[in-house]
Amino acid sequence: MSAALLRNLAGSAFLALFLGVGFYVPQVRAGSLDYQLAPRLVAEDTWVLIGKREDFSRSNGGNIVNTAFVVTTDGVVVIDSGPSRLYAEQMRSAIARITPKPVIRVFNTHHHPDHFLGNQVFADVSTTALAETIAGQRREGGAFADNVYRLSGDWIKGTEPVAARDPVGPGTLLIGDHRFELIALSGHTEGDLVIRDLGTGVLFAGDLVFHNRAPTTPHASISQWLAALDRLDAITYRTMVPGHGEPVSDGRAVEQTRRYLRWIESALLQAAERGEEMSEVLGLELPKEFAEIPLAREEFARSVAHLYRGYEATTLRHRR
Ligand SMILES: [Zn+2]
């Protein structure tokens, strides 16, 4: 060990003793688990809680997702309940600071854990999702909750996966003075519910749209997802709230998601046609426009794991 390193270590030890902190990264204490949810008004009666563009971690507690609520004359409509019991409790407190009206409806846009693990806090109201979403929540909720606990620790304590109770299909639904159009799509998962508020023109796109955050693909069908994005392009809206990333007032988040998915599709297909091993594909260079997006490298690696075998199978079929 060099003298300089020893001096450094001795210095750190002294500093640690002086500060009384020891040589460990301090864990977030139970009393300080505050998601600091700050609802942002994006249209009349319409508030969004913007999550961090990060992965689940012990510092963010899973606050990586956009959730939202709409205050109608009859009560509050919640769109996605967040990653944990604690998040949803703090969401309800945040709602109560804005309106005395009760929460009367919760929608889950799809079955991924960051969008529904708060459902247990809404046992007193209708929780609503597409049938495919409810099936996915029942099938995978337990594994999701375990995984999220492994990644985010104490924040997730006491979180039980509770599937939505009330299946819904496409159509319109009048709640108080707000009329919502429910649009049933798929591609990010087997059931992706898009909700358009026909009065305010806000479109809640769920995880069909990521904005400056790399898309996740564990249950994706890229071809169905691209078709769903075409459907979204045909819908008029004033404000689009993506599942992750900043809301937008134009088509740029849809376009970014489309370009990324098209690139993934062609890159994996071409690699499969070249007969590359998965380990080689992982080394592919990301185009500059995507390389700069938070989590692009990590999500690309996951997407290769999720999707590459499928592309290999397709090219093998072609060769036979
Ligand atoms: Zn998500």
Short mmCIF file of C-alpha atoms and ligand atoms in Angstrom, two decimals:
data_model
loop_
_atom_site.label_atom_id
_atom_site.label_comp_id
_atom_site.label_asym_id
_atom_site.label_seq_id
_atom_site.Cartn_x
_atom_site.Cartn_y
_atom_site.Cartn_z
CA MET A 1 0.00 0.00 0.00
CA SER A 2 1.42 3.39 -0.92
CA ALA A 3 2.10 6.05 1.66
CA ALA A 4 -0.32 8.41 -0.11
CA LEU A 5 -3.13 5.86 0.03
CA LEU A 6 -2.43 5.19 3.71
CA ARG A 7 -2.56 8.91 4.41
CA ASN A 8 -5.86 9.12 2.54
CA LEU A 9 -7.34 6.23 4.49
CA ALA A 10 -6.15 7.69 7.78
CA GLY A 11 -7.63 11.04 6.77
CA SER A 12 -10.99 9.48 5.89
CA ALA A 13 -11.06 7.54 9.14
CA PHE A 14 -10.39 10.71 11.09
CA LEU A 15 -13.07 12.58 9.16
CA ALA A 16 -15.53 9.72 9.71
CA LEU A 17 -14.83 9.71 13.47
CA PHE A 18 -15.09 13.47 13.57
CA LEU A 19 -18.45 13.40 11.81
CA GLY A 20 -19.51 10.31 13.73
CA VAL A 21 -20.70 8.56 10.58
CA GLY A 22 -18.46 5.50 10.19
CA PHE A 23 -17.48 3.86 6.90
CA TYR A 24 -20.84 3.09 5.39
CA VAL A 25 -23.26 4.79 3.11
CA PRO A 26 -26.05 5.88 5.43
CA GLN A 27 -29.36 4.14 4.68
CA VAL A 28 -32.48 6.23 4.47
CA ARG A 29 -34.12 6.01 7.91
CA ALA A 30 -37.71 4.84 8.25
CA GLY A 31 -38.87 8.26 9.45
CA SER A 32 -37.40 10.04 6.43
CA LEU A 33 -39.04 8.01 3.68
CA ASP A 34 -40.62 10.98 1.99
CA TYR A 35 -41.29 10.81 -1.75
CA GLN A 36 -41.71 14.60 -1.73
CA LEU A 37 -44.57 14.35 -4.19
CA ALA A 38 -45.31 17.72 -5.70
CA PRO A 39 -48.40 17.68 -7.95
CA ARG A 40 -48.02 19.90 -11.01
CA LEU A 41 -51.06 21.47 -12.64
CA VAL A 42 -50.95 20.65 -16.38
CA ALA A 43 -54.54 21.57 -17.30
CA GLU A 44 -57.73 22.60 -15.54
CA ASP A 45 -58.40 20.14 -12.64
CA THR A 46 -55.49 18.00 -13.83
CA TRP A 47 -52.37 17.30 -11.80
CA VAL A 48 -49.33 15.20 -12.61
CA LEU A 49 -46.71 13.76 -10.24
CA ILE A 50 -43.56 13.55 -12.31
CA GLY A 51 -41.22 10.69 -11.44
CA LYS A 52 -37.45 10.64 -11.75
CA ARG A 53 -35.97 9.31 -14.98
CA GLU A 54 -34.14 6.58 -13.09
CA ASP A 55 -34.34 2.89 -12.27
CA PHE A 56 -35.81 1.62 -9.00
CA SER A 57 -33.28 2.31 -6.25
CA ARG A 58 -32.92 2.69 -2.50
CA SER A 59 -32.65 6.43 -2.84
CA ASN A 60 -35.72 7.03 -5.03
CA GLY A 61 -37.97 4.32 -3.52
CA GLY A 62 -39.41 3.68 -6.97
CA ASN A 63 -40.55 7.25 -7.60
CA ILE A 64 -39.64 6.80 -11.25
CA VAL A 65 -43.10 6.95 -12.77
CA ASN A 66 -45.63 9.61 -13.70
CA THR A 67 -48.94 9.36 -11.90
CA ALA A 68 -51.80 11.81 -12.17
CA PHE A 69 -55.18 12.82 -10.83
CA VAL A 70 -58.17 14.74 -12.14
CA VAL A 71 -60.47 16.61 -9.76
CA THR A 72 -64.04 16.24 -11.05
CA THR A 73 -67.24 17.62 -9.48
CA ASP A 74 -68.02 14.12 -8.15
CA GLY A 75 -64.58 13.30 -6.82
CA VAL A 76 -60.99 12.56 -7.78
CA VAL A 77 -59.91 10.21 -10.56
CA VAL A 78 -56.41 8.76 -10.08
CA ILE A 79 -54.35 7.52 -13.01
CA ASP A 80 -51.83 4.92 -11.79
CA SER A 81 -51.20 4.32 -8.11
CA GLY A 82 -47.39 4.28 -8.04
CA PRO A 83 -44.74 1.77 -6.95
CA SER A 84 -45.63 1.14 -3.28
CA ARG A 85 -48.11 1.41 -0.44
CA LEU A 86 -46.13 4.34 0.96
CA TYR A 87 -46.16 6.19 -2.36
CA ALA A 88 -49.93 5.84 -2.66
CA GLU A 89 -50.45 6.98 0.95
CA GLN A 90 -48.35 10.06 0.25
CA MET A 91 -50.19 10.56 -3.03
CA ARG A 92 -53.51 10.56 -1.18
CA SER A 93 -52.12 13.14 1.27
CA ALA A 94 -50.93 15.27 -1.66
CA ILE A 95 -54.40 15.05 -3.22
CA ALA A 96 -56.01 16.00 0.10
CA ARG A 97 -53.86 19.14 0.25
CA ILE A 98 -55.37 20.21 -3.09
CA THR A 99 -59.01 19.19 -2.76
CA PRO A 100 -61.35 17.98 -0.01
CA LYS A 101 -63.12 15.76 -2.59
CA PRO A 102 -62.76 11.99 -2.11
CA VAL A 103 -60.93 9.72 -4.52
CA ILE A 104 -63.65 7.82 -6.38
CA ARG A 105 -61.80 5.98 -9.13
CA VAL A 106 -58.32 4.59 -9.84
CA PHE A 107 -57.21 3.56 -13.31
CA ASN A 108 -54.15 1.39 -13.92
CA THR A 109 -52.74 2.01 -17.40
CA HIS A 110 -50.98 -1.40 -17.44
CA HIS A 111 -49.70 -4.12 -15.12
CA HIS A 112 -46.13 -2.98 -14.45
CA PRO A 113 -45.28 -2.57 -10.75
CA ASP A 114 -44.53 1.18 -10.76
CA HIS A 115 -48.09 1.77 -12.03
CA PHE A 116 -50.19 -0.32 -9.64
CA LEU A 117 -48.42 -1.41 -6.44
CA GLY A 118 -50.15 1.48 -4.65
CA ASN A 119 -53.59 -0.08 -5.29
CA GLN A 120 -53.91 -1.48 -1.77
CA VAL A 121 -54.26 2.09 -0.47
CA PHE A 122 -57.37 2.51 -2.64
CA ALA A 123 -59.31 -0.48 -1.31
CA ASP A 124 -62.28 1.86 -0.71
CA VAL A 125 -62.69 2.93 -4.34
CA SER A 126 -63.16 1.34 -7.75
CA THR A 127 -59.83 0.21 -9.23
CA THR A 128 -60.19 -0.16 -12.96
CA ALA A 129 -58.03 -1.61 -15.75
CA LEU A 130 -58.20 -3.58 -18.97
CA ALA A 131 -58.86 -7.32 -18.49
CA GLU A 132 -55.38 -8.16 -19.84
CA THR A 133 -53.88 -5.82 -17.25
CA ILE A 134 -55.82 -7.40 -14.38
CA ALA A 135 -54.70 -10.87 -15.51
CA GLY A 136 -51.07 -9.67 -15.60
CA GLN A 137 -51.36 -8.06 -12.16
CA ARG A 138 -52.68 -11.34 -10.71
CA ARG A 139 -50.08 -13.45 -12.50
CA GLU A 140 -46.98 -11.36 -11.83
CA GLY A 141 -47.84 -9.05 -8.93
CA GLY A 142 -46.12 -11.19 -6.30
CA ALA A 143 -42.86 -11.45 -8.26
CA PHE A 144 -42.99 -7.72 -9.03
CA ALA A 145 -43.43 -6.80 -5.36
CA ASP A 146 -40.49 -9.05 -4.34
CA ASN A 147 -38.30 -7.55 -7.03
CA VAL A 148 -39.19 -3.96 -6.20
CA TYR A 149 -38.48 -4.67 -2.51
CA ARG A 150 -35.07 -6.06 -3.47
CA LEU A 151 -34.30 -2.89 -5.44
CA SER A 152 -35.78 -0.23 -3.18
CA GLY A 153 -35.80 -1.76 0.34
CA ASP A 154 -37.64 -0.03 3.18
CA TRP A 155 -39.73 2.19 0.92
CA ILE A 156 -41.60 -0.90 -0.23
CA LYS A 157 -42.29 -2.40 3.24
CA GLY A 158 -45.91 -3.45 3.68
CA THR A 159 -46.64 -3.27 -0.04
CA GLU A 160 -48.99 -6.02 -1.20
CA PRO A 161 -49.82 -6.44 -4.88
CA VAL A 162 -53.55 -5.84 -5.32
CA ALA A 163 -54.96 -6.33 -8.80
CA ALA A 164 -57.55 -3.87 -10.09
CA ARG A 165 -61.07 -5.16 -9.40
CA ASP A 166 -63.13 -3.69 -12.21
CA PRO A 167 -62.32 -4.63 -15.81
CA VAL A 168 -63.08 -2.02 -18.44
CA GLY A 169 -63.02 -1.92 -22.22
CA PRO A 170 -62.81 0.86 -24.77
CA GLY A 171 -65.50 3.54 -24.67
CA THR A 172 -66.35 6.78 -22.94
CA LEU A 173 -67.02 7.27 -19.27
CA LEU A 174 -68.54 10.35 -17.66
CA ILE A 175 -67.21 11.01 -14.17
CA GLY A 176 -68.55 14.20 -12.62
CA ASP A 177 -68.01 16.99 -15.14
CA HIS A 178 -65.22 15.15 -17.01
CA ARG A 179 -65.81 12.80 -19.91
CA PHE A 180 -63.01 10.31 -20.46
CA GLU A 181 -62.34 8.31 -23.58
CA LEU A 182 -60.76 4.95 -22.80
CA ILE A 183 -58.61 3.59 -25.62
CA ALA A 184 -57.50 -0.06 -25.41
CA LEU A 185 -54.11 -0.66 -27.02
CA SER A 186 -51.18 -3.04 -26.55
CA GLY A 187 -47.52 -3.37 -27.40
CA HIS A 188 -45.72 -2.16 -24.26
CA THR A 189 -47.68 -4.91 -22.51
CA GLU A 190 -50.67 -7.06 -23.46
CA GLY A 191 -53.01 -4.35 -22.25
CA ASP A 192 -52.14 -0.65 -22.46
CA LEU A 193 -54.95 1.70 -21.49
CA VAL A 194 -54.75 5.21 -22.88
CA ILE A 195 -57.08 7.76 -21.29
CA ARG A 196 -58.14 10.97 -22.99
CA ASP A 197 -59.98 13.67 -21.08
CA LEU A 198 -62.27 15.02 -23.78
CA GLY A 199 -62.83 18.30 -21.93
CA THR A 200 -59.26 19.34 -21.14
CA GLY A 201 -57.61 17.53 -24.06
CA VAL A 202 -55.11 15.79 -21.79
CA LEU A 203 -53.99 12.39 -23.05
CA PHE A 204 -52.56 9.98 -20.50
CA ALA A 205 -50.46 7.68 -22.68
CA GLY A 206 -49.09 5.31 -20.02
CA ASP A 207 -45.91 3.50 -21.00
CA LEU A 208 -46.70 3.46 -24.70
CA VAL A 209 -44.79 6.73 -24.60
CA PHE A 210 -41.45 7.43 -22.91
CA HIS A 211 -39.94 10.89 -23.13
CA ASN A 212 -36.18 11.30 -22.70
CA ARG A 213 -36.12 8.04 -20.79
CA ALA A 214 -35.27 4.78 -22.52
CA PRO A 215 -38.32 2.53 -23.06
CA THR A 216 -38.59 -0.73 -21.10
CA THR A 217 -39.51 -3.91 -22.95
CA PRO A 218 -39.99 -6.90 -20.61
CA HIS A 219 -43.48 -7.61 -22.02
CA ALA A 220 -43.21 -5.76 -25.31
CA SER A 221 -44.35 -6.66 -28.79
CA ILE A 222 -42.48 -4.11 -30.86
CA SER A 223 -44.77 -4.45 -33.89
CA GLN A 224 -47.92 -3.95 -31.79
CA TRP A 225 -46.26 -1.06 -29.96
CA LEU A 226 -45.41 0.69 -33.23
CA ALA A 227 -49.01 0.19 -34.40
CA ALA A 228 -50.25 1.70 -31.12
CA LEU A 229 -48.02 4.76 -31.66
CA ASP A 230 -49.64 5.23 -35.08
CA ARG A 231 -53.03 5.17 -33.35
CA LEU A 232 -51.83 7.84 -30.89
CA ASP A 233 -50.70 10.02 -33.79
CA ALA A 234 -54.26 10.03 -35.10
CA ILE A 235 -55.67 11.34 -31.80
CA THR A 236 -55.85 15.04 -31.05
CA TYR A 237 -54.75 16.26 -27.63
CA ARG A 238 -53.49 19.43 -26.01
CA THR A 239 -51.18 17.81 -23.51
CA MET A 240 -49.73 14.33 -23.54
CA VAL A 241 -48.60 12.80 -20.26
CA PRO A 242 -46.13 9.98 -20.97
CA GLY A 243 -45.63 7.14 -18.48
CA HIS A 244 -42.10 8.39 -17.89
CA GLY A 245 -40.59 11.80 -18.62
CA GLU A 246 -41.89 15.33 -19.06
CA PRO A 247 -45.36 16.00 -20.48
CA VAL A 248 -45.44 17.47 -23.98
CA SER A 249 -47.90 19.43 -26.10
CA ASP A 250 -46.86 17.93 -29.43
CA GLY A 251 -45.87 14.60 -31.01
CA ARG A 252 -42.20 14.66 -30.10
CA ALA A 253 -42.36 12.07 -27.31
CA VAL A 254 -44.30 9.66 -29.55
CA GLU A 255 -41.77 10.21 -32.32
CA GLN A 256 -38.80 9.64 -30.01
CA THR A 257 -40.34 6.39 -28.74
CA ARG A 258 -41.10 5.29 -32.32
CA ARG A 259 -37.57 6.01 -33.54
CA TYR A 260 -36.07 4.09 -30.63
CA LEU A 261 -38.32 1.05 -31.15
CA ARG A 262 -37.65 1.02 -34.88
CA TRP A 263 -33.94 1.15 -34.21
CA ILE A 264 -34.12 -1.72 -31.67
CA GLU A 265 -36.13 -3.77 -34.13
CA SER A 266 -33.78 -3.26 -37.07
CA ALA A 267 -30.59 -3.57 -35.00
CA LEU A 268 -31.68 -6.88 -33.46
CA LEU A 269 -33.00 -8.24 -36.72
CA GLN A 270 -29.79 -7.39 -38.57
CA ALA A 271 -27.65 -8.89 -35.81
CA ALA A 272 -29.72 -12.06 -35.93
CA GLU A 273 -29.30 -12.21 -39.71
CA ARG A 274 -25.53 -11.90 -39.24
CA GLY A 275 -25.79 -14.85 -36.84
CA GLU A 276 -24.36 -12.88 -33.90
CA GLU A 277 -24.29 -14.20 -30.36
CA MET A 278 -26.21 -12.29 -27.70
CA SER A 279 -22.91 -11.24 -26.11
CA GLU A 280 -21.89 -9.57 -29.38
CA VAL A 281 -25.21 -7.79 -29.72
CA LEU A 282 -24.76 -6.32 -26.23
CA GLY A 283 -21.67 -4.55 -27.53
CA LEU A 284 -23.53 -2.74 -30.32
CA GLU A 285 -23.01 0.97 -30.39
CA LEU A 286 -26.11 3.03 -29.69
CA PRO A 287 -26.91 5.82 -32.17
CA LYS A 288 -26.04 9.19 -30.67
CA GLU A 289 -29.66 10.34 -30.42
CA PHE A 290 -30.42 7.42 -28.08
CA ALA A 291 -27.05 7.08 -26.33
CA GLU A 292 -27.73 10.37 -24.54
CA ILE A 293 -31.12 9.29 -23.18
CA PRO A 294 -31.01 8.32 -19.49
CA LEU A 295 -30.77 4.52 -18.99
CA ALA A 296 -30.36 3.85 -22.73
CA ARG A 297 -27.43 1.44 -22.25
CA GLU A 298 -29.12 -0.44 -19.39
CA GLU A 299 -32.46 -0.73 -21.15
CA PHE A 300 -30.82 -1.77 -24.41
CA ALA A 301 -29.06 -4.62 -22.59
CA ARG A 302 -32.37 -5.69 -21.03
CA SER A 303 -34.13 -5.46 -24.38
CA VAL A 304 -31.52 -7.72 -25.96
CA ALA A 305 -32.21 -10.23 -23.18
CA HIS A 306 -35.99 -9.92 -23.65
CA LEU A 307 -36.20 -9.83 -27.42
CA TYR A 308 -33.13 -11.20 -29.17
CA ARG A 309 -34.10 -14.90 -29.05
CA GLY A 310 -37.32 -13.97 -30.85
CA TYR A 311 -35.45 -12.27 -33.69
CA GLU A 312 -33.04 -15.22 -33.90
CA ALA A 313 -36.00 -17.58 -34.20
CA THR A 314 -37.51 -15.44 -36.98
CA THR A 315 -34.32 -15.42 -39.05
CA LEU A 316 -33.79 -19.16 -38.53
CA ARG A 317 -37.30 -19.80 -39.83
CA HIS A 318 -36.48 -17.70 -42.88
CA ARG A 319 -33.31 -19.66 -43.54
CA ARG A 320 -35.03 -23.03 -43.52
ZN ZN B 1 -43.59 2.36 -16.20
#
